[in-house]
PDB file of C-alpha atoms in Angstrom:
ATOM      1  CA  MET A  16      85.677  71.846 134.311  1.00  0.00           C
ATOM      2  CA  THR A  17      87.129  74.247 136.860  1.00  0.00           C
ATOM      3  CA  ASP A  18      87.007  78.001 136.509  1.00  0.00           C
ATOM      4  CA  GLY A  19      90.791  78.044 136.015  1.00  0.00           C
ATOM      5  CA  THR A  20      90.596  75.529 133.213  1.00  0.00           C
ATOM      6  CA  ALA A  21      87.792  77.449 131.528  1.00  0.00           C
ATOM      7  CA  GLN A  22      89.770  80.664 131.717  1.00  0.00           C
ATOM      8  CA  SER A  23      92.872  78.961 130.323  1.00  0.00           C
ATOM      9  CA  ASN A  24      90.872  77.487 127.450  1.00  0.00           C
ATOM     10  CA  GLY A  25      89.292  80.873 126.835  1.00  0.00           C
ATOM     11  CA  ARG A  26      92.677  82.563 126.626  1.00  0.00           C
ATOM     12  CA  ARG A  27      93.995  79.896 124.203  1.00  0.00           C
ATOM     13  CA  LEU A  28      90.892  80.318 122.029  1.00  0.00           C
ATOM     14  CA  PHE A  29      91.257  84.091 122.032  1.00  0.00           C
ATOM     15  CA  ALA A  30      94.947  83.793 121.167  1.00  0.00           C
ATOM     16  CA  ALA A  31      94.106  81.436 118.284  1.00  0.00           C
ATOM     17  CA  TRP A  32      91.544  83.790 116.784  1.00  0.00           C
ATOM     18  CA  TRP A  33      93.896  86.727 117.280  1.00  0.00           C
ATOM     19  CA  GLN A  34      96.579  84.781 115.395  1.00  0.00           C
ATOM     20  CA  ALA A  35      94.108  83.997 112.577  1.00  0.00           C
ATOM     21  CA  ALA A  36      92.617  87.479 112.274  1.00  0.00           C
ATOM     22  CA  ARG A  37      95.993  89.304 112.557  1.00  0.00           C
ATOM     23  CA  PRO A  38      94.589  92.587 113.983  1.00  0.00           C
ATOM     24  CA  PRO A  39      97.960  94.453 113.933  1.00  0.00           C
ATOM     25  CA  PHE A  40      97.753  94.404 110.124  1.00  0.00           C
ATOM     26  CA  LEU A  41      94.500  96.358 110.174  1.00  0.00           C
ATOM     27  CA  ILE A  42      96.699  99.457 110.078  1.00  0.00           C
ATOM     28  CA  VAL A  43      96.869  98.701 106.336  1.00  0.00           C
ATOM     29  CA  THR A  44      93.156  99.370 106.128  1.00  0.00           C
ATOM     30  CA  LEU A  45      93.114 102.288 108.570  1.00  0.00           C
ATOM     31  CA  ILE A  46      95.420 104.475 106.434  1.00  0.00           C
ATOM     32  CA  PRO A  47      93.272 104.761 103.271  1.00  0.00           C
ATOM     33  CA  PHE A  48      90.124 105.413 105.325  1.00  0.00           C
ATOM     34  CA  SER A  49      91.941 108.046 107.386  1.00  0.00           C
ATOM     35  CA  LEU A  50      93.222 109.708 104.187  1.00  0.00           C
ATOM     36  CA  ALA A  51      89.636 109.859 102.889  1.00  0.00           C
ATOM     37  CA  TYR A  52      88.462 111.373 106.201  1.00  0.00           C
ATOM     38  CA  ALA A  53      91.240 114.018 106.161  1.00  0.00           C
ATOM     39  CA  ALA A  54      90.526 114.900 102.526  1.00  0.00           C
ATOM     40  CA  ALA A  55      86.755 115.131 103.183  1.00  0.00           C
ATOM     41  CA  TRP A  56      87.320 117.444 106.180  1.00  0.00           C
ATOM     42  CA  LYS A  57      89.786 119.601 104.276  1.00  0.00           C
ATOM     43  CA  ASP A  58      87.562 119.915 101.209  1.00  0.00           C
ATOM     44  CA  THR A  59      84.280 120.643 102.974  1.00  0.00           C
ATOM     45  CA  GLY A  60      85.608 122.485 106.020  1.00  0.00           C
ATOM     46  CA  ILE A  61      83.313 120.340 108.221  1.00  0.00           C
ATOM     47  CA  ALA A  62      84.366 117.270 110.192  1.00  0.00           C
ATOM     48  CA  PRO A  63      82.497 114.258 108.723  1.00  0.00           C
ATOM     49  CA  SER A  64      80.162 112.300 110.972  1.00  0.00           C
ATOM     50  CA  PRO A  65      82.208 110.216 113.464  1.00  0.00           C
ATOM     51  CA  ALA A  66      79.386 107.630 113.613  1.00  0.00           C
ATOM     52  CA  LEU A  67      79.412 107.195 109.805  1.00  0.00           C
ATOM     53  CA  PHE A  68      83.217 107.026 109.742  1.00  0.00           C
ATOM     54  CA  SER A  69      83.222 104.449 112.543  1.00  0.00           C
ATOM     55  CA  GLY A  70      80.786 102.326 110.547  1.00  0.00           C
ATOM     56  CA  ILE A  71      83.018 102.576 107.486  1.00  0.00           C
ATOM     57  CA  LEU A  72      85.983 101.480 109.507  1.00  0.00           C
ATOM     58  CA  CYS A  73      84.092  98.520 110.912  1.00  0.00           C
ATOM     59  CA  ILE A  74      83.142  97.358 107.425  1.00  0.00           C
ATOM     60  CA  GLY A  75      86.722  97.694 106.253  1.00  0.00           C
ATOM     61  CA  PHE A  76      88.117  95.813 109.235  1.00  0.00           C
ATOM     62  CA  ALA A  77      85.509  93.103 108.778  1.00  0.00           C
ATOM     63  CA  LEU A  78      86.402  92.571 105.150  1.00  0.00           C
ATOM     64  CA  HIS A  79      90.125  92.692 105.863  1.00  0.00           C
ATOM     65  CA  THR A  80      89.566  89.953 108.458  1.00  0.00           C
ATOM     66  CA  VAL A  81      87.478  87.944 105.959  1.00  0.00           C
ATOM     67  CA  ALA A  82      90.452  88.055 103.555  1.00  0.00           C
ATOM     68  CA  ASN A  83      92.819  86.760 106.233  1.00  0.00           C
ATOM     69  CA  LEU A  84      90.537  83.931 107.303  1.00  0.00           C
ATOM     70  CA  ALA A  85      89.545  82.987 103.753  1.00  0.00           C
ATOM     71  CA  ASN A  86      93.210  82.847 102.702  1.00  0.00           C
ATOM     72  CA  ASP A  87      93.944  80.449 105.568  1.00  0.00           C
ATOM     73  CA  LEU A  88      90.930  78.274 104.825  1.00  0.00           C
ATOM     74  CA  PHE A  89      91.174  77.970 101.052  1.00  0.00           C
ATOM     75  CA  ASP A  90      94.990  77.838 100.895  1.00  0.00           C
ATOM     76  CA  HIS A  91      94.809  74.909 103.265  1.00  0.00           C
ATOM     77  CA  LEU A  92      92.097  73.161 101.276  1.00  0.00           C
ATOM     78  CA  GLN A  93      94.171  73.537  98.096  1.00  0.00           C
ATOM     79  CA  GLY A  94      97.474  72.511  99.728  1.00  0.00           C
ATOM     80  CA  VAL A  95      99.141  75.856  99.153  1.00  0.00           C
ATOM     81  CA  ASP A  96     100.161  76.249 102.865  1.00  0.00           C
ATOM     82  CA  ALA A  97     101.477  72.740 103.134  1.00  0.00           C
ATOM     83  CA  GLY A  98     105.093  71.560 103.185  1.00  0.00           C
ATOM     84  CA  GLY A  99     107.723  74.281 103.080  1.00  0.00           C
ATOM     85  CA  ASN A 100     105.373  77.199 102.496  1.00  0.00           C
ATOM     86  CA  ILE A 101     105.429  79.972 105.049  1.00  0.00           C
ATOM     87  CA  GLY A 102     102.161  81.765 104.239  1.00  0.00           C
ATOM     88  CA  GLY A 103      99.059  82.134 106.391  1.00  0.00           C
ATOM     89  CA  SER A 104      98.588  82.273 110.124  1.00  0.00           C
ATOM     90  CA  ARG A 105      99.098  78.492 110.528  1.00  0.00           C
ATOM     91  CA  VAL A 106      96.119  78.152 112.914  1.00  0.00           C
ATOM     92  CA  ILE A 107      94.794  75.232 110.850  1.00  0.00           C
ATOM     93  CA  GLN A 108      98.100  73.440 110.591  1.00  0.00           C
ATOM     94  CA  GLN A 109      98.596  73.842 114.352  1.00  0.00           C
ATOM     95  CA  GLY A 110      95.131  72.449 115.079  1.00  0.00           C
ATOM     96  CA  LEU A 111      94.000  75.649 116.809  1.00  0.00           C
ATOM     97  CA  ILE A 112      90.828  76.403 114.792  1.00  0.00           C
ATOM     98  CA  SER A 113      88.717  74.025 112.744  1.00  0.00           C
ATOM     99  CA  LEU A 114      87.791  74.525 109.126  1.00  0.00           C
ATOM    100  CA  SER A 115      84.087  74.757 109.974  1.00  0.00           C
ATOM    101  CA  ALA A 116      84.741  77.434 112.605  1.00  0.00           C
ATOM    102  CA  LEU A 117      86.710  79.535 110.079  1.00  0.00           C
ATOM    103  CA  GLY A 118      83.867  79.118 107.565  1.00  0.00           C
ATOM    104  CA  ARG A 119      81.264  80.293 110.060  1.00  0.00           C
ATOM    105  CA  ALA A 120      83.415  83.306 110.991  1.00  0.00           C
ATOM    106  CA  ILE A 121      83.759  84.301 107.363  1.00  0.00           C
ATOM    107  CA  VAL A 122      80.021  84.126 106.752  1.00  0.00           C
ATOM    108  CA  GLY A 123      79.326  86.059 109.984  1.00  0.00           C
ATOM    109  CA  LEU A 124      81.712  88.837 109.044  1.00  0.00           C
ATOM    110  CA  LEU A 125      80.274  89.167 105.549  1.00  0.00           C
ATOM    111  CA  VAL A 126      76.773  89.430 106.986  1.00  0.00           C
ATOM    112  CA  PHE A 127      77.972  91.954 109.562  1.00  0.00           C
ATOM    113  CA  GLY A 128      79.515  94.102 106.820  1.00  0.00           C
ATOM    114  CA  ALA A 129      76.366  93.882 104.696  1.00  0.00           C
ATOM    115  CA  VAL A 130      74.156  95.001 107.627  1.00  0.00           C
ATOM    116  CA  LEU A 131      76.403  97.986 108.301  1.00  0.00           C
ATOM    117  CA  SER A 132      76.393  98.828 104.591  1.00  0.00           C
ATOM    118  CA  PHE A 133      72.584  98.700 104.587  1.00  0.00           C
ATOM    119  CA  PHE A 134      72.450 101.301 107.348  1.00  0.00           C
ATOM    120  CA  GLY A 135      75.176 103.360 105.629  1.00  0.00           C
ATOM    121  CA  VAL A 136      73.163 103.495 102.413  1.00  0.00           C
ATOM    122  CA  ARG A 137      70.046 104.492 104.348  1.00  0.00           C
ATOM    123  CA  ILE A 138      71.837 107.244 106.238  1.00  0.00           C
ATOM    124  CA  THR A 139      73.690 108.711 103.242  1.00  0.00           C
ATOM    125  CA  GLY A 140      71.079 108.076 100.561  1.00  0.00           C
ATOM    126  CA  LEU A 141      73.852 106.777  98.312  1.00  0.00           C
ATOM    127  CA  PRO A 142      72.901 103.340  96.852  1.00  0.00           C
ATOM    128  CA  GLY A 143      76.167 103.347  94.888  1.00  0.00           C
ATOM    129  CA  LEU A 144      77.921 102.412  98.153  1.00  0.00           C
ATOM    130  CA  TRP A 145      76.630  98.881  97.615  1.00  0.00           C
ATOM    131  CA  ALA A 146      79.010  98.542  94.704  1.00  0.00           C
ATOM    132  CA  VAL A 147      81.908  99.489  96.983  1.00  0.00           C
ATOM    133  CA  TYR A 148      80.859  96.839  99.536  1.00  0.00           C
ATOM    134  CA  PHE A 149      80.407  94.103  96.996  1.00  0.00           C
ATOM    135  CA  LEU A 150      83.754  94.853  95.419  1.00  0.00           C
ATOM    136  CA  GLY A 151      85.370  94.558  98.855  1.00  0.00           C
ATOM    137  CA  ALA A 152      83.440  91.404  99.784  1.00  0.00           C
ATOM    138  CA  PHE A 153      84.200  89.727  96.453  1.00  0.00           C
ATOM    139  CA  SER A 154      87.868  90.633  96.640  1.00  0.00           C
ATOM    140  CA  ALA A 155      88.220  89.485 100.285  1.00  0.00           C
ATOM    141  CA  LEU A 156      86.577  86.105  99.645  1.00  0.00           C
ATOM    142  CA  PHE A 157      87.841  85.169  96.230  1.00  0.00           C
ATOM    143  CA  TYR A 158      91.514  86.021  96.560  1.00  0.00           C
ATOM    144  CA  VAL A 159      92.141  82.291  96.868  1.00  0.00           C
ATOM    145  CA  ALA A 160      88.621  80.857  97.014  1.00  0.00           C
ATOM    146  CA  PRO A 161      87.508  78.818  93.982  1.00  0.00           C
ATOM    147  CA  PRO A 162      86.380  79.189  91.308  1.00  0.00           C
ATOM    148  CA  ILE A 163      87.849  82.730  90.920  1.00  0.00           C
ATOM    149  CA  ARG A 164      91.158  82.451  92.840  1.00  0.00           C
ATOM    150  CA  TYR A 165      92.386  85.690  91.342  1.00  0.00           C
ATOM    151  CA  GLY A 166      95.336  85.799  93.744  1.00  0.00           C
ATOM    152  CA  CYS A 167      96.539  82.533  92.174  1.00  0.00           C
ATOM    153  CA  ARG A 168      96.265  84.020  88.666  1.00  0.00           C
ATOM    154  CA  ALA A 169      98.808  86.817  89.113  1.00  0.00           C
ATOM    155  CA  LEU A 170      96.014  89.363  89.782  1.00  0.00           C
ATOM    156  CA  GLY A 171      96.510  89.851  93.493  1.00  0.00           C
ATOM    157  CA  GLU A 172      98.366  93.137  93.244  1.00  0.00           C
ATOM    158  CA  VAL A 173      95.877  94.536  90.713  1.00  0.00           C
ATOM    159  CA  MET A 174      92.853  93.777  92.906  1.00  0.00           C
ATOM    160  CA  VAL A 175      94.570  95.018  96.080  1.00  0.00           C
ATOM    161  CA  CYS A 176      95.418  98.291  94.342  1.00  0.00           C
ATOM    162  CA  LEU A 177      91.790  98.669  93.211  1.00  0.00           C
ATOM    163  CA  ASN A 178      90.382  97.894  96.706  1.00  0.00           C
ATOM    164  CA  MET A 179      92.768 100.052  98.743  1.00  0.00           C
ATOM    165  CA  GLY A 180      92.633 102.884  96.228  1.00  0.00           C
ATOM    166  CA  LEU A 181      89.236 103.056  94.586  1.00  0.00           C
ATOM    167  CA  GLY A 182      87.365 100.902  97.073  1.00  0.00           C
ATOM    168  CA  MET A 183      88.608 102.279 100.392  1.00  0.00           C
ATOM    169  CA  THR A 184      89.934 105.789  99.718  1.00  0.00           C
ATOM    170  CA  VAL A 185      87.551 106.900  97.000  1.00  0.00           C
ATOM    171  CA  GLY A 186      84.605 104.903  98.378  1.00  0.00           C
ATOM    172  CA  ALA A 187      84.979 106.307 101.903  1.00  0.00           C
ATOM    173  CA  TYR A 188      85.359 109.853 100.574  1.00  0.00           C
ATOM    174  CA  TYR A 189      82.183 109.402  98.525  1.00  0.00           C
ATOM    175  CA  ALA A 190      80.299 108.093 101.568  1.00  0.00           C
ATOM    176  CA  LEU A 191      81.427 111.038 103.649  1.00  0.00           C
ATOM    177  CA  THR A 192      80.843 113.818 101.115  1.00  0.00           C
ATOM    178  CA  ALA A 193      78.572 112.418  98.339  1.00  0.00           C
ATOM    179  CA  ALA A 194      81.123 113.876  95.904  1.00  0.00           C
ATOM    180  CA  LEU A 195      83.845 112.450  93.631  1.00  0.00           C
ATOM    181  CA  PRO A 196      86.323 115.181  92.757  1.00  0.00           C
ATOM    182  CA  ALA A 197      89.267 114.290  90.508  1.00  0.00           C
ATOM    183  CA  HIS A 198      91.907 114.857  93.189  1.00  0.00           C
ATOM    184  CA  ILE A 199      90.605 112.027  95.422  1.00  0.00           C
ATOM    185  CA  PHE A 200      91.500 109.616  92.646  1.00  0.00           C
ATOM    186  CA  THR A 201      95.037 111.020  92.475  1.00  0.00           C
ATOM    187  CA  LEU A 202      95.330 110.631  96.261  1.00  0.00           C
ATOM    188  CA  ALA A 203      94.056 107.036  96.077  1.00  0.00           C
ATOM    189  CA  ALA A 204      96.537 105.943  93.345  1.00  0.00           C
ATOM    190  CA  PRO A 205      99.744 105.919  95.496  1.00  0.00           C
ATOM    191  CA  ILE A 206      97.886 104.302  98.427  1.00  0.00           C
ATOM    192  CA  GLY A 207      96.698 101.458  96.253  1.00  0.00           C
ATOM    193  CA  LEU A 208     100.154 101.026  94.665  1.00  0.00           C
ATOM    194  CA  MET A 209     101.830 101.016  98.099  1.00  0.00           C
ATOM    195  CA  VAL A 210      99.604  98.247  99.495  1.00  0.00           C
ATOM    196  CA  ALA A 211     100.075  96.238  96.321  1.00  0.00           C
ATOM    197  CA  GLY A 212     103.805  96.729  96.829  1.00  0.00           C
ATOM    198  CA  VAL A 213     103.618  95.245 100.317  1.00  0.00           C
ATOM    199  CA  LEU A 214     101.793  92.213  98.902  1.00  0.00           C
ATOM    200  CA  TYR A 215     104.321  91.932  96.051  1.00  0.00           C
ATOM    201  CA  PHE A 216     107.283  91.834  98.477  1.00  0.00           C
ATOM    202  CA  GLN A 217     105.514  89.190 100.560  1.00  0.00           C
ATOM    203  CA  SER A 218     105.342  86.949  97.466  1.00  0.00           C
ATOM    204  CA  LEU A 219     109.071  87.170  96.694  1.00  0.00           C
ATOM    205  CA  PRO A 220     110.233  84.708  99.424  1.00  0.00           C
ATOM    206  CA  GLU A 221     107.774  82.089  98.183  1.00  0.00           C
ATOM    207  CA  LEU A 222     108.403  82.530  94.514  1.00  0.00           C
ATOM    208  CA  GLU A 223     109.322  78.834  93.958  1.00  0.00           C
ATOM    209  CA  THR A 224     107.095  77.260  96.635  1.00  0.00           C
ATOM    210  CA  ASP A 225     104.016  79.093  95.441  1.00  0.00           C
ATOM    211  CA  LYS A 226     104.680  78.040  91.855  1.00  0.00           C
ATOM    212  CA  ALA A 227     105.199  74.444  92.931  1.00  0.00           C
ATOM    213  CA  ALA A 228     101.814  74.525  94.688  1.00  0.00           C
ATOM    214  CA  GLY A 229     100.096  75.850  91.578  1.00  0.00           C
ATOM    215  CA  LYS A 230      99.731  79.381  92.884  1.00  0.00           C
ATOM    216  CA  HIS A 231     100.720  81.841  90.153  1.00  0.00           C
ATOM    217  CA  THR A 232     101.673  85.190  91.649  1.00  0.00           C
ATOM    218  CA  LEU A 233     102.907  88.211  89.717  1.00  0.00           C
ATOM    219  CA  ALA A 234     106.417  87.528  91.095  1.00  0.00           C
ATOM    220  CA  ASN A 235     106.699  83.909  89.939  1.00  0.00           C
ATOM    221  CA  VAL A 236     105.133  84.691  86.561  1.00  0.00           C
ATOM    222  CA  LEU A 237     107.854  87.303  86.039  1.00  0.00           C
ATOM    223  CA  GLY A 238     110.604  84.991  87.253  1.00  0.00           C
ATOM    224  CA  PRO A 239     113.434  85.599  89.774  1.00  0.00           C
ATOM    225  CA  ARG A 240     115.412  88.269  87.904  1.00  0.00           C
ATOM    226  CA  CYS A 241     112.531  90.241  86.387  1.00  0.00           C
ATOM    227  CA  SER A 242     110.539  90.144  89.660  1.00  0.00           C
ATOM    228  CA  SER A 243     113.511  91.717  91.447  1.00  0.00           C
ATOM    229  CA  GLN A 244     113.773  94.494  88.860  1.00  0.00           C
ATOM    230  CA  VAL A 245     110.073  95.236  89.239  1.00  0.00           C
ATOM    231  CA  PHE A 246     110.526  95.570  92.981  1.00  0.00           C
ATOM    232  CA  TYR A 247     113.440  98.000  92.513  1.00  0.00           C
ATOM    233  CA  ALA A 248     111.168 100.314  90.437  1.00  0.00           C
ATOM    234  CA  TRP A 249     107.965  99.857  92.497  1.00  0.00           C
ATOM    235  CA  TRP A 250     108.536 102.372  95.251  1.00  0.00           C
ATOM    236  CA  PRO A 251     110.201 105.021  93.094  1.00  0.00           C
ATOM    237  CA  ALA A 252     106.954 104.900  91.034  1.00  0.00           C
ATOM    238  CA  VAL A 253     105.023 105.566  94.274  1.00  0.00           C
ATOM    239  CA  TRP A 254     107.269 108.520  95.069  1.00  0.00           C
ATOM    240  CA  LEU A 255     106.799 109.975  91.562  1.00  0.00           C
ATOM    241  CA  MET A 256     103.046 109.916  92.203  1.00  0.00           C
ATOM    242  CA  MET A 257     103.535 111.600  95.559  1.00  0.00           C
ATOM    243  CA  ALA A 258     105.767 114.293  93.983  1.00  0.00           C
ATOM    244  CA  GLY A 259     103.006 114.837  91.455  1.00  0.00           C
ATOM    245  CA  LEU A 260     100.549 115.489  94.275  1.00  0.00           C
ATOM    246  CA  PHE A 261     102.788 118.230  95.593  1.00  0.00           C
ATOM    247  CA  PHE A 262     103.376 119.915  92.248  1.00  0.00           C
ATOM    248  CA  SER A 263      99.654 119.738  91.446  1.00  0.00           C
ATOM    249  CA  GLY A 264      98.820 121.436  94.756  1.00  0.00           C
ATOM    250  CA  VAL A 265      96.950 118.447  96.287  1.00  0.00           C
ATOM    251  CA  CYS A 266      99.478 117.875  99.111  1.00  0.00           C
ATOM    252  CA  GLY A 267     101.809 120.140 101.015  1.00  0.00           C
ATOM    253  CA  LEU A 268     105.562 120.225 101.420  1.00  0.00           C
ATOM    254  CA  VAL A 269     105.549 117.508 104.061  1.00  0.00           C
ATOM    255  CA  ILE A 270     105.152 114.969 101.249  1.00  0.00           C
ATOM    256  CA  TRP A 271     108.911 115.030 100.676  1.00  0.00           C
ATOM    257  CA  ALA A 272     109.524 113.798 104.237  1.00  0.00           C
ATOM    258  CA  GLY A 273     107.953 110.477 103.321  1.00  0.00           C
ATOM    259  CA  ILE A 274     110.357 110.000 100.442  1.00  0.00           C
ATOM    260  CA  ALA A 275     113.365 110.971 102.557  1.00  0.00           C
ATOM    261  CA  LEU A 276     112.463 108.733 105.494  1.00  0.00           C
ATOM    262  CA  SER A 277     111.560 105.643 103.437  1.00  0.00           C
ATOM    263  CA  LEU A 278     114.423 105.808 100.921  1.00  0.00           C
ATOM    264  CA  PRO A 279     116.930 104.082 103.311  1.00  0.00           C
ATOM    265  CA  LEU A 280     114.363 101.306 103.937  1.00  0.00           C
ATOM    266  CA  HIS A 281     113.900 100.835 100.198  1.00  0.00           C
ATOM    267  CA  LEU A 282     117.631 100.625  99.615  1.00  0.00           C
ATOM    268  CA  ALA A 283     117.970  98.012 102.398  1.00  0.00           C
ATOM    269  CA  ALA A 284     115.136  95.964 100.915  1.00  0.00           C
ATOM    270  CA  CYS A 285     116.735  96.155  97.454  1.00  0.00           C
ATOM    271  CA  ARG A 286     120.050  94.869  98.822  1.00  0.00           C
ATOM    272  CA  LEU A 287     118.265  91.896 100.338  1.00  0.00           C
ATOM    273  CA  VAL A 288     116.378  91.115  97.178  1.00  0.00           C
ATOM    274  CA  ARG A 289     119.552  91.368  95.105  1.00  0.00           C
ATOM    275  CA  GLN A 290     121.207  88.816  97.390  1.00  0.00           C
ATOM    276  CA  VAL A 291     118.629  86.139  96.496  1.00  0.00           C
ATOM    277  CA  GLU A 292     118.582  86.701  92.746  1.00  0.00           C
ATOM    278  CA  SER A 293     121.106  83.968  91.969  1.00  0.00           C
ATOM    279  CA  PRO A 294     119.894  80.378  91.381  1.00  0.00           C
ATOM    280  CA  GLY A 295     119.937  78.289  94.542  1.00  0.00           C
ATOM    281  CA  ALA A 296     119.795  81.263  96.885  1.00  0.00           C
ATOM    282  CA  ASP A 297     117.605  80.927  99.990  1.00  0.00           C
ATOM    283  CA  ARG A 298     114.695  83.152  99.010  1.00  0.00           C
ATOM    284  CA  LEU A 299     112.806  82.234 102.196  1.00  0.00           C
ATOM    285  CA  ALA A 300     115.287  84.388 104.088  1.00  0.00           C
ATOM    286  CA  LEU A 301     113.456  87.434 102.705  1.00  0.00           C
ATOM    287  CA  ASP A 302     110.388  86.581 104.797  1.00  0.00           C
ATOM    288  CA  GLY A 303     111.919  88.007 107.909  1.00  0.00           C
ATOM    289  CA  HIS A 304     112.346  91.431 106.320  1.00  0.00           C
ATOM    290  CA  GLY A 305     108.748  92.261 105.304  1.00  0.00           C
ATOM    291  CA  HIS A 306     108.774  94.898 108.010  1.00  0.00           C
ATOM    292  CA  LEU A 307     110.844  97.103 105.735  1.00  0.00           C
ATOM    293  CA  VAL A 308     108.057  97.555 103.148  1.00  0.00           C
ATOM    294  CA  ARG A 309     105.377  97.730 105.835  1.00  0.00           C
ATOM    295  CA  LYS A 310     107.282 100.598 107.457  1.00  0.00           C
ATOM    296  CA  MET A 311     107.565 102.288 104.040  1.00  0.00           C
ATOM    297  CA  TYR A 312     103.818 102.055 103.610  1.00  0.00           C
ATOM    298  CA  LEU A 313     103.163 103.336 107.135  1.00  0.00           C
ATOM    299  CA  ILE A 314     105.533 106.288 106.681  1.00  0.00           C
ATOM    300  CA  ASN A 315     104.298 107.333 103.269  1.00  0.00           C
ATOM    301  CA  GLY A 316     100.619 106.743 104.177  1.00  0.00           C
ATOM    302  CA  LEU A 317     100.892 108.969 107.233  1.00  0.00           C
ATOM    303  CA  VAL A 318     102.773 111.592 105.207  1.00  0.00           C
ATOM    304  CA  LEU A 319      99.996 111.623 102.593  1.00  0.00           C
ATOM    305  CA  ILE A 320      97.402 112.240 105.353  1.00  0.00           C
ATOM    306  CA  LEU A 321      99.551 115.074 106.790  1.00  0.00           C
ATOM    307  CA  GLY A 322     100.183 116.427 103.313  1.00  0.00           C
ATOM    308  CA  VAL A 323      96.410 116.822 102.864  1.00  0.00           C
ATOM    309  CA  ILE A 324      95.843 118.349 106.285  1.00  0.00           C
ATOM    310  CA  PHE A 325      98.709 120.852 106.102  1.00  0.00           C
ATOM    311  CA  ASN A 326      98.310 121.824 102.478  1.00  0.00           C
TER     312      ASN A 326
END
């Protein structure tokens, strides 16, 4: 094998793993951790340890990647990503990465996260952090992995809300400060609901195809019409929580900028969802518009962080 061929194969392999891991979506994980860091700094008046925070980020990124790889692996094994389904990274279907390689990567990342957690517990003296790690590891692996498969039992949004809120935001704050004040839970609530809202929108295009494959999501349990109505109310519920943070003195005035900037995106998403409510409508067309809810999450997440800093 020539050097040029080896380099070409290396680039293809790197591109395949990049496609499977989906690193750009790690911003979803970065926001709750950054919110916890900002709140810890604001509350204590001391910048938390950069080394400890970096370790927390690495654990979060590792578990997020486990979730992505495990979803690809177990959805494929159960036939959920076959046929007309649009989910997953498609690296298995395209023959880019083998099932065994995905399995080894999942195990390796779980071990990596456990090792970092061990050092985090030793450094902080907080054994309760093990509970946070095991919640994250369990949730990442068993979203679609048998026998739990909670994501196929209409519990995906509930578990995502718990992980991004209690697990990441509250857990990281606890690791950084060894404290659990009430206001960190109120900050975590809208973050968890926002990420669950992103997941919920992603399930709307595949409402019928998921159900046909035996995957019961919250959206297809509710049905086409009711699932649309829930989406219409989802983000206003987030904004009510954010308004509550302002009136309770947890966040500053900048909180209203998030609502103002994301309202047009919400209205655009609602129009698109309304267009596919009727029987026979092409729901898969919604898949190309997931950027709307991801932008809403990014805007409101950043505004929450700024609301804490400039309160």
